[in-house]
PDB file of N, CA and C in Angstrom:
ATOM      1  N   MET K   1       0.710  -1.118  -0.108  1.00  0.00           N
ATOM      2  CA  MET K   1      -0.044   0.411   0.014  1.00  0.00           C
ATOM      3  C   MET K   1       1.314   1.405   0.297  1.00  0.00           C
ATOM      4  N   THR K   2       0.597   1.969  -0.832  1.00  0.00           N
ATOM      5  CA  THR K   2       1.448   3.608  -0.940  1.00  0.00           C
ATOM      6  C   THR K   2       0.917   4.693   0.297  1.00  0.00           C
ATOM      7  N   VAL K   3       1.479   5.410   0.677  1.00  0.00           N
ATOM      8  CA  VAL K   3       1.317   6.355   1.733  1.00  0.00           C
ATOM      9  C   VAL K   3      -0.159   7.118   1.044  1.00  0.00           C
ATOM     10  N   SER K   4      -0.637   7.574  -0.187  1.00  0.00           N
ATOM     11  CA  SER K   4      -1.459   7.759  -0.642  1.00  0.00           C
ATOM     12  C   SER K   4      -3.105   6.896  -0.329  1.00  0.00           C
ATOM     13  N   ASP K   5      -2.733   5.668  -0.712  1.00  0.00           N
ATOM     14  CA  ASP K   5      -3.481   4.649  -0.616  1.00  0.00           C
ATOM     15  C   ASP K   5      -4.029   4.677   0.907  1.00  0.00           C
ATOM     16  N   LEU K   6      -3.200   4.915   2.120  1.00  0.00           N
ATOM     17  CA  LEU K   6      -3.330   4.582   3.282  1.00  0.00           C
ATOM     18  C   LEU K   6      -4.253   5.628   3.745  1.00  0.00           C
ATOM     19  N   GLU K   7      -3.993   7.229   3.099  1.00  0.00           N
ATOM     20  CA  GLU K   7      -4.517   8.458   3.752  1.00  0.00           C
ATOM     21  C   GLU K   7      -5.829   8.347   3.167  1.00  0.00           C
ATOM     22  N   ASP K   8      -6.047   7.645   1.692  1.00  0.00           N
ATOM     23  CA  ASP K   8      -7.405   7.412   1.367  1.00  0.00           C
ATOM     24  C   ASP K   8      -8.396   6.615   2.225  1.00  0.00           C
ATOM     25  N   TYR K   9      -7.392   5.701   2.837  1.00  0.00           N
ATOM     26  CA  TYR K   9      -8.238   4.355   3.662  1.00  0.00           C
ATOM     27  C   TYR K   9      -8.902   4.992   4.852  1.00  0.00           C
ATOM     28  N   PHE K  10      -7.444   6.023   5.646  1.00  0.00           N
ATOM     29  CA  PHE K  10      -8.038   6.295   6.985  1.00  0.00           C
ATOM     30  C   PHE K  10      -8.832   7.651   6.985  1.00  0.00           C
ATOM     31  N   SER K  11      -8.960   8.464   5.743  1.00  0.00           N
ATOM     32  CA  SER K  11     -10.122   9.289   5.481  1.00  0.00           C
ATOM     33  C   SER K  11     -11.401   8.931   5.635  1.00  0.00           C
ATOM     34  N   GLY K  12     -11.495   7.794   5.441  1.00  0.00           N
ATOM     35  CA  GLY K  12     -13.111   7.518   5.069  1.00  0.00           C
ATOM     36  C   GLY K  12     -13.349   6.748   6.476  1.00  0.00           C
ATOM     37  N   ILE K  13     -12.699   6.507   7.512  1.00  0.00           N
ATOM     38  CA  ILE K  13     -13.480   5.364   8.658  1.00  0.00           C
ATOM     39  C   ILE K  13     -13.207   6.461   9.843  1.00  0.00           C
ATOM     40  N   ASN K  14     -14.485   5.610  10.650  1.00  0.00           N
ATOM     41  CA  ASN K  14     -14.396   6.385  12.076  1.00  0.00           C
ATOM     42  C   ASN K  14     -13.460   5.271  12.808  1.00  0.00           C
ATOM     43  N   LEU K  15     -12.372   5.708  13.400  1.00  0.00           N
ATOM     44  CA  LEU K  15     -11.129   5.381  14.008  1.00  0.00           C
ATOM     45  C   LEU K  15     -12.027   5.521  15.556  1.00  0.00           C
ATOM     46  N   PRO K  16     -11.520   4.316  15.985  1.00  0.00           N
ATOM     47  CA  PRO K  16     -11.445   4.426  17.673  1.00  0.00           C
ATOM     48  C   PRO K  16     -10.512   5.379  18.445  1.00  0.00           C
ATOM     49  N   GLN K  17     -11.180   5.419  19.668  1.00  0.00           N
ATOM     50  CA  GLN K  17     -10.213   6.535  19.868  1.00  0.00           C
ATOM     51  C   GLN K  17      -8.896   6.197  20.810  1.00  0.00           C
ATOM     52  N   THR K  18      -9.005   5.033  21.670  1.00  0.00           N
ATOM     53  CA  THR K  18      -7.731   4.317  21.904  1.00  0.00           C
ATOM     54  C   THR K  18      -7.664   2.676  21.076  1.00  0.00           C
ATOM     55  N   LEU K  19      -6.769   2.274  21.529  1.00  0.00           N
ATOM     56  CA  LEU K  19      -6.405   1.156  21.002  1.00  0.00           C
ATOM     57  C   LEU K  19      -5.162   0.406  21.255  1.00  0.00           C
ATOM     58  N   GLU K  20      -5.337  -1.043  21.824  1.00  0.00           N
ATOM     59  CA  GLU K  20      -4.080  -1.362  22.390  1.00  0.00           C
ATOM     60  C   GLU K  20      -3.109  -2.515  20.900  1.00  0.00           C
ATOM     61  N   LEU K  21      -1.935  -1.374  20.305  1.00  0.00           N
ATOM     62  CA  LEU K  21      -1.830  -2.103  19.092  1.00  0.00           C
ATOM     63  C   LEU K  21      -0.688  -2.792  19.219  1.00  0.00           C
ATOM     64  N   TYR K  22       0.264  -3.265  20.523  1.00  0.00           N
ATOM     65  CA  TYR K  22       0.980  -4.305  20.873  1.00  0.00           C
ATOM     66  C   TYR K  22       0.449  -4.487  22.358  1.00  0.00           C
ATOM     67  N   PRO K  23       1.007  -5.609  22.839  1.00  0.00           N
ATOM     68  CA  PRO K  23       0.920  -5.648  24.219  1.00  0.00           C
ATOM     69  C   PRO K  23       1.436  -5.099  24.942  1.00  0.00           C
ATOM     70  N   GLY K  24       0.969  -3.881  25.887  1.00  0.00           N
ATOM     71  CA  GLY K  24       1.535  -3.065  26.655  1.00  0.00           C
ATOM     72  C   GLY K  24       1.861  -1.740  25.992  1.00  0.00           C
ATOM     73  N   THR K  25       1.311  -1.537  24.541  1.00  0.00           N
ATOM     74  CA  THR K  25       1.636  -0.168  23.768  1.00  0.00           C
ATOM     75  C   THR K  25       0.221   0.021  23.573  1.00  0.00           C
ATOM     76  N   VAL K  26      -0.634   1.287  24.341  1.00  0.00           N
ATOM     77  CA  VAL K  26      -1.652   1.439  23.939  1.00  0.00           C
ATOM     78  C   VAL K  26      -1.698   2.716  23.181  1.00  0.00           C
ATOM     79  N   LEU K  27      -2.445   3.325  22.068  1.00  0.00           N
ATOM     80  CA  LEU K  27      -2.594   4.453  21.897  1.00  0.00           C
ATOM     81  C   LEU K  27      -3.708   5.261  22.105  1.00  0.00           C
ATOM     82  N   ASN K  28      -3.371   6.284  22.807  1.00  0.00           N
ATOM     83  CA  ASN K  28      -5.052   6.923  23.640  1.00  0.00           C
ATOM     84  C   ASN K  28      -5.626   8.089  22.615  1.00  0.00           C
ATOM     85  N   ASP K  29      -5.066   8.154  21.566  1.00  0.00           N
ATOM     86  CA  ASP K  29      -5.569   9.044  20.552  1.00  0.00           C
ATOM     87  C   ASP K  29      -5.205   8.569  19.402  1.00  0.00           C
ATOM     88  N   VAL K  30      -6.044   7.506  18.532  1.00  0.00           N
ATOM     89  CA  VAL K  30      -5.459   6.974  17.590  1.00  0.00           C
ATOM     90  C   VAL K  30      -5.734   7.693  16.425  1.00  0.00           C
ATOM     91  N   PRO K  31      -6.811   8.900  16.103  1.00  0.00           N
ATOM     92  CA  PRO K  31      -6.912   9.915  15.110  1.00  0.00           C
ATOM     93  C   PRO K  31      -5.624  10.606  15.053  1.00  0.00           C
ATOM     94  N   HIS K  32      -5.242  11.053  16.215  1.00  0.00           N
ATOM     95  CA  HIS K  32      -3.593  12.010  15.887  1.00  0.00           C
ATOM     96  C   HIS K  32      -2.655  11.243  15.526  1.00  0.00           C
ATOM     97  N   CYS K  33      -3.170   9.943  15.977  1.00  0.00           N
ATOM     98  CA  CYS K  33      -1.623   8.718  15.992  1.00  0.00           C
ATOM     99  C   CYS K  33      -1.818   8.456  14.568  1.00  0.00           C
ATOM    100  N   VAL K  34      -2.901   8.873  13.877  1.00  0.00           N
ATOM    101  CA  VAL K  34      -2.877   8.304  12.613  1.00  0.00           C
ATOM    102  C   VAL K  34      -2.648   9.375  11.289  1.00  0.00           C
ATOM    103  N   SER K  35      -3.123  10.452  11.549  1.00  0.00           N
ATOM    104  CA  SER K  35      -2.473  12.112  11.282  1.00  0.00           C
ATOM    105  C   SER K  35      -1.125  12.051  11.136  1.00  0.00           C
ATOM    106  N   THR K  36      -0.452  11.967  12.530  1.00  0.00           N
ATOM    107  CA  THR K  36       0.974  12.682  12.346  1.00  0.00           C
ATOM    108  C   THR K  36       1.938  11.459  11.555  1.00  0.00           C
ATOM    109  N   HIS K  37       1.329  10.213  11.669  1.00  0.00           N
ATOM    110  CA  HIS K  37       2.055   9.333  11.111  1.00  0.00           C
ATOM    111  C   HIS K  37       2.445   9.292   9.828  1.00  0.00           C
ATOM    112  N   LEU K  38       0.960   9.889   8.784  1.00  0.00           N
ATOM    113  CA  LEU K  38       0.565  10.014   7.643  1.00  0.00           C
ATOM    114  C   LEU K  38       1.280  11.511   7.354  1.00  0.00           C
ATOM    115  N   ASP K  39       1.858  12.251   8.053  1.00  0.00           N
ATOM    116  CA  ASP K  39       2.475  13.334   7.981  1.00  0.00           C
ATOM    117  C   ASP K  39       3.536  13.294   7.690  1.00  0.00           C
ATOM    118  N   VAL K  40       4.382  12.214   8.519  1.00  0.00           N
ATOM    119  CA  VAL K  40       5.622  11.660   8.597  1.00  0.00           C
ATOM    120  C   VAL K  40       6.095  10.889   7.440  1.00  0.00           C
ATOM    121  N   LEU K  41       5.170   9.963   6.980  1.00  0.00           N
ATOM    122  CA  LEU K  41       5.299   9.398   6.334  1.00  0.00           C
ATOM    123  C   LEU K  41       5.479  10.339   4.416  1.00  0.00           C
ATOM    124  N   LYS K  42       4.154  11.359   4.448  1.00  0.00           N
ATOM    125  CA  LYS K  42       4.263  12.123   3.520  1.00  0.00           C
ATOM    126  C   LYS K  42       5.664  13.334   3.268  1.00  0.00           C
ATOM    127  N   ILE K  43       6.414  12.951   4.179  1.00  0.00           N
ATOM    128  CA  ILE K  43       7.637  14.275   3.894  1.00  0.00           C
ATOM    129  C   ILE K  43       9.146  13.623   4.056  1.00  0.00           C
ATOM    130  N   TYR K  44       9.020  12.204   4.145  1.00  0.00           N
ATOM    131  CA  TYR K  44       9.952  11.783   4.399  1.00  0.00           C
ATOM    132  C   TYR K  44       9.880  10.337   3.573  1.00  0.00           C
ATOM    133  N   GLY K  45       8.889   9.855   3.401  1.00  0.00           N
ATOM    134  CA  GLY K  45       8.215   8.714   2.676  1.00  0.00           C
ATOM    135  C   GLY K  45       9.116   7.072   3.327  1.00  0.00           C
ATOM    136  N   ASN K  46       8.877   6.110   2.964  1.00  0.00           N
ATOM    137  CA  ASN K  46       8.528   5.071   3.322  1.00  0.00           C
ATOM    138  C   ASN K  46      10.231   4.720   3.257  1.00  0.00           C
ATOM    139  N   VAL K  47      11.312   5.323   4.083  1.00  0.00           N
ATOM    140  CA  VAL K  47      12.827   4.991   3.811  1.00  0.00           C
ATOM    141  C   VAL K  47      12.733   4.712   5.331  1.00  0.00           C
ATOM    142  N   ARG K  48      13.810   3.596   5.334  1.00  0.00           N
ATOM    143  CA  ARG K  48      14.384   2.573   6.168  1.00  0.00           C
ATOM    144  C   ARG K  48      13.945   3.460   7.787  1.00  0.00           C
ATOM    145  N   PRO K  49      14.536   4.704   8.643  1.00  0.00           N
ATOM    146  CA  PRO K  49      14.367   5.282   9.448  1.00  0.00           C
ATOM    147  C   PRO K  49      13.258   5.485  10.002  1.00  0.00           C
ATOM    148  N   TYR K  50      12.101   5.324   9.130  1.00  0.00           N
ATOM    149  CA  TYR K  50      10.855   5.800   8.832  1.00  0.00           C
ATOM    150  C   TYR K  50       9.383   4.662   8.761  1.00  0.00           C
ATOM    151  N   GLU K  51      10.623   3.328   8.600  1.00  0.00           N
ATOM    152  CA  GLU K  51       9.267   2.291   8.503  1.00  0.00           C
ATOM    153  C   GLU K  51       9.130   1.909   9.657  1.00  0.00           C
ATOM    154  N   CYS K  52       8.977   2.063  10.911  1.00  0.00           N
ATOM    155  CA  CYS K  52       7.949   1.970  12.014  1.00  0.00           C
ATOM    156  C   CYS K  52       6.837   2.530  12.054  1.00  0.00           C
ATOM    157  N   PHE K  53       6.556   4.152  11.010  1.00  0.00           N
ATOM    158  CA  PHE K  53       5.525   4.671  10.968  1.00  0.00           C
ATOM    159  C   PHE K  53       4.537   4.096  10.291  1.00  0.00           C
ATOM    160  N   TYR K  54       4.974   3.876   8.947  1.00  0.00           N
ATOM    161  CA  TYR K  54       4.259   2.914   7.855  1.00  0.00           C
ATOM    162  C   TYR K  54       4.055   1.389   8.281  1.00  0.00           C
ATOM    163  N   ASP K  55       4.694   0.775   9.572  1.00  0.00           N
ATOM    164  CA  ASP K  55       4.286  -0.578   9.498  1.00  0.00           C
ATOM    165  C   ASP K  55       2.838  -0.271  11.222  1.00  0.00           C
ATOM    166  N   ARG K  56       3.038   0.374  12.083  1.00  0.00           N
ATOM    167  CA  ARG K  56       2.044   1.082  12.939  1.00  0.00           C
ATOM    168  C   ARG K  56       1.060   1.100  11.955  1.00  0.00           C
ATOM    169  N   LEU K  57       0.730   2.391  11.004  1.00  0.00           N
ATOM    170  CA  LEU K  57      -0.172   2.347  10.227  1.00  0.00           C
ATOM    171  C   LEU K  57      -1.125   1.114   9.681  1.00  0.00           C
ATOM    172  N   MET K  58      -0.156   0.244   9.485  1.00  0.00           N
ATOM    173  CA  MET K  58      -0.553  -1.185   8.471  1.00  0.00           C
ATOM    174  C   MET K  58      -1.170  -2.474   9.702  1.00  0.00           C
ATOM    175  N   LYS K  59      -0.731  -1.857  11.173  1.00  0.00           N
ATOM    176  CA  LYS K  59      -1.104  -2.457  12.106  1.00  0.00           C
ATOM    177  C   LYS K  59      -2.451  -2.026  12.635  1.00  0.00           C
ATOM    178  N   ILE K  60      -2.368  -0.910  12.729  1.00  0.00           N
ATOM    179  CA  ILE K  60      -3.793  -0.016  12.966  1.00  0.00           C
ATOM    180  C   ILE K  60      -4.811  -0.564  11.771  1.00  0.00           C
ATOM    181  N   LYS K  61      -4.911  -0.177  10.506  1.00  0.00           N
ATOM    182  CA  LYS K  61      -5.309  -0.576   9.552  1.00  0.00           C
ATOM    183  C   LYS K  61      -5.950  -2.184   9.706  1.00  0.00           C
ATOM    184  N   GLU K  62      -4.969  -3.071   9.893  1.00  0.00           N
ATOM    185  CA  GLU K  62      -5.178  -4.707  10.268  1.00  0.00           C
ATOM    186  C   GLU K  62      -6.417  -4.824  11.534  1.00  0.00           C
ATOM    187  N   MET K  63      -6.260  -3.984  12.392  1.00  0.00           N
ATOM    188  CA  MET K  63      -6.972  -4.247  13.797  1.00  0.00           C
ATOM    189  C   MET K  63      -8.149  -3.560  13.456  1.00  0.00           C
ATOM    190  N   VAL K  64      -8.740  -2.111  12.629  1.00  0.00           N
ATOM    191  CA  VAL K  64      -9.719  -1.792  12.167  1.00  0.00           C
ATOM    192  C   VAL K  64     -10.448  -2.420  11.467  1.00  0.00           C
ATOM    193  N   ASP K  65      -9.941  -3.056  10.211  1.00  0.00           N
ATOM    194  CA  ASP K  65     -10.469  -3.998   9.766  1.00  0.00           C
ATOM    195  C   ASP K  65     -11.263  -5.279  10.062  1.00  0.00           C
ATOM    196  N   GLN K  66     -10.399  -5.699  11.027  1.00  0.00           N
ATOM    197  CA  GLN K  66     -10.702  -7.299  11.820  1.00  0.00           C
ATOM    198  C   GLN K  66     -11.760  -6.652  12.847  1.00  0.00           C
ATOM    199  N   GLU K  67     -11.900  -5.610  13.343  1.00  0.00           N
ATOM    200  CA  GLU K  67     -12.961  -5.012  14.144  1.00  0.00           C
ATOM    201  C   GLU K  67     -14.516  -4.877  13.139  1.00  0.00           C
ATOM    202  N   GLN K  68     -14.100  -4.498  12.038  1.00  0.00           N
ATOM    203  CA  GLN K  68     -14.915  -3.999  11.322  1.00  0.00           C
ATOM    204  C   GLN K  68     -16.057  -5.397  10.988  1.00  0.00           C
ATOM    205  N   GLU K  69     -15.219  -6.576  10.381  1.00  0.00           N
ATOM    206  CA  GLU K  69     -15.248  -7.790  10.310  1.00  0.00           C
ATOM    207  C   GLU K  69     -16.148  -8.537  11.358  1.00  0.00           C
ATOM    208  N   ASN K  70     -15.705  -8.453  12.420  1.00  0.00           N
ATOM    209  CA  ASN K  70     -16.586  -8.808  13.494  1.00  0.00           C
ATOM    210  C   ASN K  70     -17.798  -8.429  13.723  1.00  0.00           C
ATOM    211  N   SER K  71     -17.486  -6.808  13.465  1.00  0.00           N
ATOM    212  CA  SER K  71     -19.419  -6.158  13.622  1.00  0.00           C
ATOM    213  C   SER K  71     -20.030  -6.818  12.987  1.00  0.00           C
ATOM    214  N   GLU K  72     -19.477  -7.169  11.472  1.00  0.00           N
ATOM    215  CA  GLU K  72     -20.429  -7.543  10.301  1.00  0.00           C
ATOM    216  C   GLU K  72     -20.949  -9.109  10.644  1.00  0.00           C
ATOM    217  N   GLU K  73     -20.112  -9.629  11.315  1.00  0.00           N
ATOM    218  CA  GLU K  73     -20.814 -11.069  11.560  1.00  0.00           C
ATOM    219  C   GLU K  73     -21.717 -11.372  12.864  1.00  0.00           C
ATOM    220  N   GLU K  74     -21.782 -10.125  13.087  1.00  0.00           N
ATOM    221  CA  GLU K  74     -22.664 -10.246  14.668  1.00  0.00           C
ATOM    222  C   GLU K  74     -24.008  -9.880  14.227  1.00  0.00           C
TER     223      GLU K  74
END
């Protein structure tokens, strides 16, 4: 996924306010986190020192997609 694809994805969905990204790693303001991570990637691109920003966004996307799938099954 490109940064532009991620930006499009996150612009059209409702994000949870908090999310446990990894055990012991809780995001207290998911929309702000997504916004700042996208800003960093737009400035620097997905180059080695900033890969973690891309990885976190992909993890958030995965978790949001999973939550939506679970909601649809109910």
